[in-house]
Coordinates of C-alpha atoms in Angstrom, one line a residue:
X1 CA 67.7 -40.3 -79.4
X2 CA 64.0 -41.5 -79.0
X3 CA 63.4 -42.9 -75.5
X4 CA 60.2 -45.0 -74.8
X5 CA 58.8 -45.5 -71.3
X6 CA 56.0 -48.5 -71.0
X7 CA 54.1 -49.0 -68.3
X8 CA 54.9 -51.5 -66.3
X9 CA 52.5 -54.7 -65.8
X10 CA 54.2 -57.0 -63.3
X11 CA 51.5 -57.7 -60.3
X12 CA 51.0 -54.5 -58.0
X13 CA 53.7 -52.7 -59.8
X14 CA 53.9 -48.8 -59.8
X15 CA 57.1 -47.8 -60.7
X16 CA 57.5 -45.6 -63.5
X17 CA 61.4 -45.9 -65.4
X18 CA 61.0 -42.0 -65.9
X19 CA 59.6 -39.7 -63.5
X20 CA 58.4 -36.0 -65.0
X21 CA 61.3 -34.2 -63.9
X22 CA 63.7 -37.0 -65.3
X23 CA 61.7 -36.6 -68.8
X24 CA 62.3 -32.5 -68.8
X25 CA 66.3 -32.7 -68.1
X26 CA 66.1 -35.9 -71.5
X27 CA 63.9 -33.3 -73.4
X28 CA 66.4 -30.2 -72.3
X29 CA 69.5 -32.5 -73.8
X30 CA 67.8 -32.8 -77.4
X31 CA 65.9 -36.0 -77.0
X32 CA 62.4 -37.1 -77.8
X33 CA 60.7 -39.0 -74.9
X34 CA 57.3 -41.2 -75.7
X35 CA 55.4 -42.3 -72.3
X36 CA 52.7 -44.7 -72.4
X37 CA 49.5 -43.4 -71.2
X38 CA 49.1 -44.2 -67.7
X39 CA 52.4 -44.7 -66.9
X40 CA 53.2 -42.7 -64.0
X41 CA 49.5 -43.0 -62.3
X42 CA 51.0 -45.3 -59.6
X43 CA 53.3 -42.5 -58.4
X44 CA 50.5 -39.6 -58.4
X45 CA 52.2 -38.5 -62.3
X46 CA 49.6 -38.1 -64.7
X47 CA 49.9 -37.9 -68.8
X48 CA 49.6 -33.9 -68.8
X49 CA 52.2 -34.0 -66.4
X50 CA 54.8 -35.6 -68.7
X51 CA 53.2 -33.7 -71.4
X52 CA 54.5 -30.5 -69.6
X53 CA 57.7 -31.4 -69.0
X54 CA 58.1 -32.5 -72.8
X55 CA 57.1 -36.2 -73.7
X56 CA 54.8 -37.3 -76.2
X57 CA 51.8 -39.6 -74.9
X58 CA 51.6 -43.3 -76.9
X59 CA 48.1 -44.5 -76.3
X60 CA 49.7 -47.9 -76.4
X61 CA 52.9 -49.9 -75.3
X62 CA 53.0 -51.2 -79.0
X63 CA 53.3 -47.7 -80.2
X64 CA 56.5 -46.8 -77.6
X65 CA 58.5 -50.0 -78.8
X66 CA 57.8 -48.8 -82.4
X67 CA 58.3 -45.3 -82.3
X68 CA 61.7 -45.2 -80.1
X69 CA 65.3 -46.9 -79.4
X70 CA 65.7 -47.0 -75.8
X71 CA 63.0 -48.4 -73.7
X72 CA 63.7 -47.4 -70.0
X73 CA 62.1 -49.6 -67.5
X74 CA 61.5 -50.6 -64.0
X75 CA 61.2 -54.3 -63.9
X76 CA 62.3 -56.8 -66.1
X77 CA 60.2 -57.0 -69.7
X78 CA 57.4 -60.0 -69.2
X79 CA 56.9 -62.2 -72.2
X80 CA 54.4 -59.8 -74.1
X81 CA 56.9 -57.0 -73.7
X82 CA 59.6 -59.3 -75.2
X83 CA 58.2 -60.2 -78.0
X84 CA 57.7 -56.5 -78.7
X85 CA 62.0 -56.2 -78.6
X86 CA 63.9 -55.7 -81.4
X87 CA 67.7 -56.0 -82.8
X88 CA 67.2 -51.8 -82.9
X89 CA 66.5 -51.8 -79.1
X90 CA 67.9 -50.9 -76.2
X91 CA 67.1 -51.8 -73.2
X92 CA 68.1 -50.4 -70.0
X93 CA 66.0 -52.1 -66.8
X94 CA 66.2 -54.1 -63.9
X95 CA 66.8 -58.3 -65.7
X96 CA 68.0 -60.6 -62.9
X97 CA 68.6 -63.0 -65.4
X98 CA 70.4 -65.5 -63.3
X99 CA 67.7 -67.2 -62.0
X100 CA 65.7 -66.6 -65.1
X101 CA 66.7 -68.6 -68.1
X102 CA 63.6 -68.5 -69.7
X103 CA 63.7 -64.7 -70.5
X104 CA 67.1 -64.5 -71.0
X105 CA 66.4 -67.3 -73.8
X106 CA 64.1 -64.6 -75.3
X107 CA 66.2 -62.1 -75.2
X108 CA 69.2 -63.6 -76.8
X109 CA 66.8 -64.5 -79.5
X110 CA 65.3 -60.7 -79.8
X111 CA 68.6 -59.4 -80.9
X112 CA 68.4 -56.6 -78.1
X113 CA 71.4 -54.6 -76.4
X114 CA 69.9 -55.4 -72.9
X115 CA 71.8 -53.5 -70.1
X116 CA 70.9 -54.4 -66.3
X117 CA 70.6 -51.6 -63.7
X118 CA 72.0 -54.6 -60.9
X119 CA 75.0 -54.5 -62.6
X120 CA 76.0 -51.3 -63.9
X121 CA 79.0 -50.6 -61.1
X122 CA 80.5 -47.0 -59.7
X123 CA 83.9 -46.7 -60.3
X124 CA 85.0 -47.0 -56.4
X125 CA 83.1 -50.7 -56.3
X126 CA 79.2 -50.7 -55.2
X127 CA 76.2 -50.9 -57.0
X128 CA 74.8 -47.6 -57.8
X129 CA 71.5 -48.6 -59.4
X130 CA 70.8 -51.0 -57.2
X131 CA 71.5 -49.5 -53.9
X132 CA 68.5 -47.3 -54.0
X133 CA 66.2 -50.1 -54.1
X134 CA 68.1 -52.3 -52.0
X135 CA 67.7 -49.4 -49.4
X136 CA 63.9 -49.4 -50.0
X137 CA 63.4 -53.3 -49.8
X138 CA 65.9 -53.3 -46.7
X139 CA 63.4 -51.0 -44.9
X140 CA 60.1 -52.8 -46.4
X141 CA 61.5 -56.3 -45.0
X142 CA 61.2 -55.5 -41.6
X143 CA 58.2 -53.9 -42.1
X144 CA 56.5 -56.5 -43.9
X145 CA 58.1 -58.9 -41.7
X146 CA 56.4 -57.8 -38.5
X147 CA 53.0 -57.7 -40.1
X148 CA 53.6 -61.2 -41.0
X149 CA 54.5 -61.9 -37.8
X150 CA 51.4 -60.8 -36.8
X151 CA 49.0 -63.9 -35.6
X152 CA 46.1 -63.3 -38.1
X153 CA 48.7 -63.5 -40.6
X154 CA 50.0 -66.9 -39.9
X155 CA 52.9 -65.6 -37.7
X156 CA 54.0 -66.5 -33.8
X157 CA 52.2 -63.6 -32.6
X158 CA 55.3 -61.6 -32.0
X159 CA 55.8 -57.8 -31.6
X160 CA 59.1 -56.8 -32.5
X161 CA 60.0 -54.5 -29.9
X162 CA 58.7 -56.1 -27.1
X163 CA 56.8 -53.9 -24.3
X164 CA 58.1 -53.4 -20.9
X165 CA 57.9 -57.0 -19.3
X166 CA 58.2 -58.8 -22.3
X167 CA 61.6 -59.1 -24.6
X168 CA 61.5 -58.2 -27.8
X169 CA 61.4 -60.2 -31.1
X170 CA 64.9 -61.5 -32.4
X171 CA 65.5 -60.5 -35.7
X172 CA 68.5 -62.0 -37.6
X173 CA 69.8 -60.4 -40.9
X174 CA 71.6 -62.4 -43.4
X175 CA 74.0 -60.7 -45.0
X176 CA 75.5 -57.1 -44.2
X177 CA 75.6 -55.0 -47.1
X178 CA 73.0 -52.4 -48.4
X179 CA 69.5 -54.5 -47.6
X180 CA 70.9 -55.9 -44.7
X181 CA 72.2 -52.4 -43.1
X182 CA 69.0 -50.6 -44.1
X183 CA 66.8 -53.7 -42.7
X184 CA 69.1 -53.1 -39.0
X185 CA 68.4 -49.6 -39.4
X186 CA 64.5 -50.0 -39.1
X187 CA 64.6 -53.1 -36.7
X188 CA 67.2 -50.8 -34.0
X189 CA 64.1 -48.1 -34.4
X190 CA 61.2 -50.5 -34.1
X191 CA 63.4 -51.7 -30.8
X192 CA 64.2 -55.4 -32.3
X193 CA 66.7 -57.9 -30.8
X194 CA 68.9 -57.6 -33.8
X195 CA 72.2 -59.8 -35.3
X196 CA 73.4 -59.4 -38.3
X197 CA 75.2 -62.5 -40.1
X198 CA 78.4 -61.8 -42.6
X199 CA 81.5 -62.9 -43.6
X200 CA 83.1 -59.7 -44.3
X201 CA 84.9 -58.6 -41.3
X202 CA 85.4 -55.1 -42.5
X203 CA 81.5 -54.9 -43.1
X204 CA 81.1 -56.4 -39.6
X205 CA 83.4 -53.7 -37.8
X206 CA 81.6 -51.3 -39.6
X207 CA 78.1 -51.9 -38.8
X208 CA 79.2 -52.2 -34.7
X209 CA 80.5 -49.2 -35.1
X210 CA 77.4 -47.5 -37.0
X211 CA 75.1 -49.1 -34.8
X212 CA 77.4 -48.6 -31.1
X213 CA 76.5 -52.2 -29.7
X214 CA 72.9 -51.8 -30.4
X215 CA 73.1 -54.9 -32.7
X216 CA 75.2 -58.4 -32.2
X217 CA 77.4 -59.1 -35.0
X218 CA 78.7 -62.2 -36.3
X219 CA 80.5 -64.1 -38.9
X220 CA 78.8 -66.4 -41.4
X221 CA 80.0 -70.0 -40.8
X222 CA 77.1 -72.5 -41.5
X223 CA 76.6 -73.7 -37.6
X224 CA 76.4 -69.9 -36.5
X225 CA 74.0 -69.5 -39.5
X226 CA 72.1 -72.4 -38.6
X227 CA 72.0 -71.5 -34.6
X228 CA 70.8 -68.1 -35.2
X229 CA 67.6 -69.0 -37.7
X230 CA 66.9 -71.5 -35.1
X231 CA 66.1 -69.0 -32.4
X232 CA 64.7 -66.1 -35.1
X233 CA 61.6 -65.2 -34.9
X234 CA 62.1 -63.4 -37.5
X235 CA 64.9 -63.7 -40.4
X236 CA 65.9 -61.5 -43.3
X237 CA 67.7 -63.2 -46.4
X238 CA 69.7 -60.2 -47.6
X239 CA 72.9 -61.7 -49.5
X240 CA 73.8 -60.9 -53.0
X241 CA 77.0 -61.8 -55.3
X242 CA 76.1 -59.5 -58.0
X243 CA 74.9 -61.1 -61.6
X244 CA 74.8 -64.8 -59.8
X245 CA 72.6 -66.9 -58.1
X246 CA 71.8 -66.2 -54.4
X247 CA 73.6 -69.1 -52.3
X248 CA 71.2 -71.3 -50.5
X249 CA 72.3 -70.2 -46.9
X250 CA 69.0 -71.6 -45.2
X251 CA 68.1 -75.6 -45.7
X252 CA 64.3 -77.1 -46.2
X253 CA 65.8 -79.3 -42.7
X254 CA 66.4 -76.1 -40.9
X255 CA 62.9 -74.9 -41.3
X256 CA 61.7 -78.2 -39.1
X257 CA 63.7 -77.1 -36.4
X258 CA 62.8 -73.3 -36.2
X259 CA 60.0 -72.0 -33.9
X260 CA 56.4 -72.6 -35.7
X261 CA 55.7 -69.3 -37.2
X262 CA 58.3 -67.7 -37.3
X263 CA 58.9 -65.6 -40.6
X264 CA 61.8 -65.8 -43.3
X265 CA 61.9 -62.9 -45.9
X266 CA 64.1 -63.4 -49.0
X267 CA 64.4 -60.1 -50.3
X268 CA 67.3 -61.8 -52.3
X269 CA 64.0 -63.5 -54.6
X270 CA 65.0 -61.8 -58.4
X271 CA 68.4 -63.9 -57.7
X272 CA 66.7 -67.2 -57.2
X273 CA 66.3 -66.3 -53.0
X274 CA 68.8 -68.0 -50.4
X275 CA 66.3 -69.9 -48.6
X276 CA 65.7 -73.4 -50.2
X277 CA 61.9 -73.3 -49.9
X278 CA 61.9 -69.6 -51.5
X279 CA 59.8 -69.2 -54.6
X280 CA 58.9 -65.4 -55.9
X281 CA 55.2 -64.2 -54.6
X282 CA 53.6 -61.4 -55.3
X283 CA 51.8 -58.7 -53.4
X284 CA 48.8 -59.3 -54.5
X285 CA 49.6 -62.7 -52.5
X286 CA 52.6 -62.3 -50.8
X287 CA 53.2 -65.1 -48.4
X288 CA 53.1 -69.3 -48.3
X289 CA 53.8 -71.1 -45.2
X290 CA 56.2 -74.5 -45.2
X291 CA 56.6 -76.8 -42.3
X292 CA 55.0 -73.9 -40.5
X293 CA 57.3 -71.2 -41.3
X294 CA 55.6 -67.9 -43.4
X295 CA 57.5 -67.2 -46.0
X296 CA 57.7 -63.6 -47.6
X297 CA 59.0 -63.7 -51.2
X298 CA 57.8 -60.6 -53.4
X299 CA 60.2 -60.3 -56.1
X300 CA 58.6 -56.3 -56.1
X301 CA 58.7 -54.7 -52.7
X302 CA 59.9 -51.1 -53.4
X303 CA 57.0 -51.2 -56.0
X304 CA 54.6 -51.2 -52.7
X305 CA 55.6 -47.7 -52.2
X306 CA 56.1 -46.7 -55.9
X307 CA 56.9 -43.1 -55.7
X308 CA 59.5 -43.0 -53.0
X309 CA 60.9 -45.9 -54.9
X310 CA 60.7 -44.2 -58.6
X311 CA 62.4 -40.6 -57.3
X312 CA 65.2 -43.1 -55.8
X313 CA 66.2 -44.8 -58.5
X314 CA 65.5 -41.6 -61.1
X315 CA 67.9 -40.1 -59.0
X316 CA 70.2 -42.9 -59.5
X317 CA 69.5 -43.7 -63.3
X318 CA 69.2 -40.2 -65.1
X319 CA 72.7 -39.5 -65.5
X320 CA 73.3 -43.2 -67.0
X321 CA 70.2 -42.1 -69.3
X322 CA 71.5 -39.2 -70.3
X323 CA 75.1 -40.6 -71.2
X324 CA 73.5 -43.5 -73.6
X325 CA 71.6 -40.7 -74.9
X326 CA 73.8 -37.9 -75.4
X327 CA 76.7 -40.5 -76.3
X328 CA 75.3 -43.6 -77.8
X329 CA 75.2 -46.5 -76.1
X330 CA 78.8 -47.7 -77.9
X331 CA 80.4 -44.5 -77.1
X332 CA 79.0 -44.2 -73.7
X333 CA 79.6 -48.2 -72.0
X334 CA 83.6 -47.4 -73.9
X335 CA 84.0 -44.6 -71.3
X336 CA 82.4 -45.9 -68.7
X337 CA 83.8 -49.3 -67.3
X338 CA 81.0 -49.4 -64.6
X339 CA 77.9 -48.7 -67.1
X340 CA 79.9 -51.3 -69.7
X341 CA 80.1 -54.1 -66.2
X342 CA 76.1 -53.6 -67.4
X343 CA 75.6 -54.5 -70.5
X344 CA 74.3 -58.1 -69.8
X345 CA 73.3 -59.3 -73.5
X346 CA 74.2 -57.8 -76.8
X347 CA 73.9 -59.2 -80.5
X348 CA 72.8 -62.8 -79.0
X349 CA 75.7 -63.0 -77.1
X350 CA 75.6 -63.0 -72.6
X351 CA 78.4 -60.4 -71.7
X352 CA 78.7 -60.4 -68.0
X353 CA 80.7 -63.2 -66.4
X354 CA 78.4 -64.4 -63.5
X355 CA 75.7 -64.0 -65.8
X356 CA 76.6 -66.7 -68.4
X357 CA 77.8 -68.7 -65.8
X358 CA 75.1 -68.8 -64.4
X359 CA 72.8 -69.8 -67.2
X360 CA 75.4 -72.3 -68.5
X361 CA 76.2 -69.6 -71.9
X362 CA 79.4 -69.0 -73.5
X363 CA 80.7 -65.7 -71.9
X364 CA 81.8 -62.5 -74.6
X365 CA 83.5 -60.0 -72.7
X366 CA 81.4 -56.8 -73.4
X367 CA 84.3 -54.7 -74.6
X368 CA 84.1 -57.2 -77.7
X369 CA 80.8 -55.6 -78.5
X370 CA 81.6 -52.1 -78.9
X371 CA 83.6 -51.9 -82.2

C-alpha cells in the first residue's frame, strides 16, 4: 500500500503521524511511504532521515494525497487538507468530530474511509490510541496550569506546592481516568493540595490506593462538583465519554462565585470542553479570562512537546498501520472489533454510534461497510 504523511499545519503543531523508525518497519512489510518535506522538523527528524529509513520525499502535500491511499496524520485534516480527500482515501488521524460538524460535513461529502485514533478500542476496554496523549496532556495541564497561575499571567499568584509557612495550591481534577490520573501524578510531585472528582467508584478506590492518601477522593454529584471549583485555585476538566460531546460539568454562574484568578483547564476542548465558557485556543495564544477566571483551552497540548508526543503515539499506532496495510483496511477493521469501533465515516455514511448522535446523522453500524 502507498502511505502518505503531510505535515501538519494546525497552530504550533509538531507532531509528525510517522516517526523514522515507524517508516522503516512500513517499508520492511512491502509498503511505499511518501513524507512531505519538512515533516518531521518539529521533532528533530529531518527529510534524509526518512530518506534512510526508506520513504520518498513529496516536495508538496498535494503530491502525498495524489501519489498514496492512506494518509496517516496527527491532527484532524483543516479545510485545505479536506478538500485534497478523496473516495480512494483513507484516513487514519485524530477527528473529534463531535463537536465539529463542519468538518465532518466535509468529509461525508469527500467520500473518504475516515478512521479516528479516539476511538479505535483494545479488546479488554480502554482507549489505546488515545491514552498516550491523554498521558501527555494530563501531565501538560498541571504544568501549564501553574504558569497560568502565575500573577503576570493573569492568575492569583499561587504556587502550587506551597513553601514552608504557606499551604499549598488546591488543585481539583475532574474526572479520573487517563488525563485525570496522569494530571494527579504531576500535581502529588509538584506538592499540590489535590482531589480528584469521579463517579466511578472502582476508579476512585483505585486512585486512593495508587496514590496512599496523598490525594482526596470524591464522587461526582453536581453540589460536590460545584463546592470543590469554588475553593480551586486551580481546576482540571479531564472527562471524556468516548465519540460524544464532553458534558458541561462547570456553569458560566459558577465562574462568579470562584476565587478571581483562579485557572480552569479543559483539556477535554477537541470534545466541545466541559466548562461552559470553554472555547479551543491555541498556543500561539493560549488563554482568555471570563468573569476573572483564566481559561486554558488548547485543543493541541502534546504538540508543545512534539517529539515525546510523536514516539508515544508511534508506539501506539504502528501496529494498527501495519494491519490496514498488510491487510486492507476491509480485511483488517473485520478482524479487529476495536480498530472497526474506529472507523468513524465510510462511503458518506457516520458509523460510530455517539458520533452520529452527536451530529444529529443517521447511524450505519460499521460492520455494514465491510462487504
Amino acid at each position: 500500500m502507498k502511505i502518505g504523511v503531510p505535515r501538519e499545519t494546525k497552530n504550533h503543531e509538531y507532531r509528525v503521524g510517522l516517526t523514522p523508525g515507524a517508516v522503516r518497519e512500513v517499508v520492511a512489510h512491502g509498503h511505499e511511504v511518501w513524507v512531505e518535506s519538512g515533516a518531521g522538523h518539529g521533532i528533530g527528524a529531518s527529510d534524509s532521515d526518512y530518506e534512510r529509513a526508506g520513504a520518498r520525499i513529496a516536495l508538496s502535500a498535494e503530491e502525498v494525497f495524489e501519489q498514496t491511499i492512506m494518509i496517516v496524520k496527527v491532527k484532524e485534516p483543516l479545510r485545505d487538507e479536506r478538500a485534497r480527500l478523496k473516495p480512494h482515501h483513507l484516513l487514519f488521524t485524530y477527528l473529534h468530530l463531535a463537536p465539529d460538524p463542519g468538518q465532518a460535513e466535509e468529509l461525508i461529502a469527500s467520500g473518504v474511509t475516515a478512521i479516528a485514533y479516539e476511538t479505535v478500542t483494545a479488546p479488554g476496554g480502554g482507549l489505546p490510541l488515545l491514552a498516550p496523549m491523554s498521558e501527555v496532556a494530563g501531565r501538560m495541564s498541571i504544568q501549564a496550569g501553574a504558569s497560568a497561575l502565575e500573577k503576570s499571567h493573569g492568575g492569583r499568584g499561587v504556587l502550587l506546592g506551597g513553601v514552608p509557612g504557606v499551604e499549598p495550591g488546591r488543585v481539583v481534577i475532574l474526572g479520573g481516568g487517563t488525563v485525570g490520573n496522569n494530571a494527579a501524578h504531576t500535581a502529588v510531585g509538584m506538592g499540590a493540595d489535590v482531589t480528584i472528582v469521579d463517579r466511578s467508584l472502582p476508579v476512585l478506590r483505585h486512585l486512593d490506593e495508587s496514590y496512599g492518601g496523598r490525594v482526596k477522593t470524591l464522587y461526582a454529584t453536581r453540589d460536590a462538583i460545584e463546592r470543590l471549583v469554588l475553593q480551586a485555585d486551580l481546576v482540571i476538566g479531564a472527562v471524556l465519554i468516548p465519540g460524544a460531546t464532553a458534558p458541561k460539568l462547570v456553569t458560566r454562574a459558577m465562574l462568579v462565585a470562584m476565587k478571581p484568578g483562579a485557572v480552569i483547564v479543559d483539556v477535554a476542548i477537541d470534545q466541545g470542553g466541559c466548562f461552559e465558557t470553554s472555547r479551543p485556543t491555541t498556543h500561539a495564544d493560549p488563554t482568555y479570562v471570563v468573569d476573572g477566571i483564566v481559561h486554558y483551552c488548547v485543543a493541541n497540548m502534546p504538540g508543545a512537546v512534539a517529539r515525546t508526543a510523536t514516539y508515544a503515539l508511534n508506539a501506539a499506532t504502528l501496529p494498527y498501520v501495519l494491519a490496514l496495510a498488510d491487510k486492507g483496511w476491509k480485511e483488517a477493521l473485520k478482524d479487529d472489533a476495536g480498530l472497526r469501533a474506529g472507523l468513524n465515516i465510510c462511503n458518506g455514511n457516520v458509523t460510530h454510534p455517539q458520533v452520529a448522535d452527536a451530529l444529529g446523522k443517521k447511524y450505519l453500524p460499521a460492520i455494514t461497510q465491510l462487504g
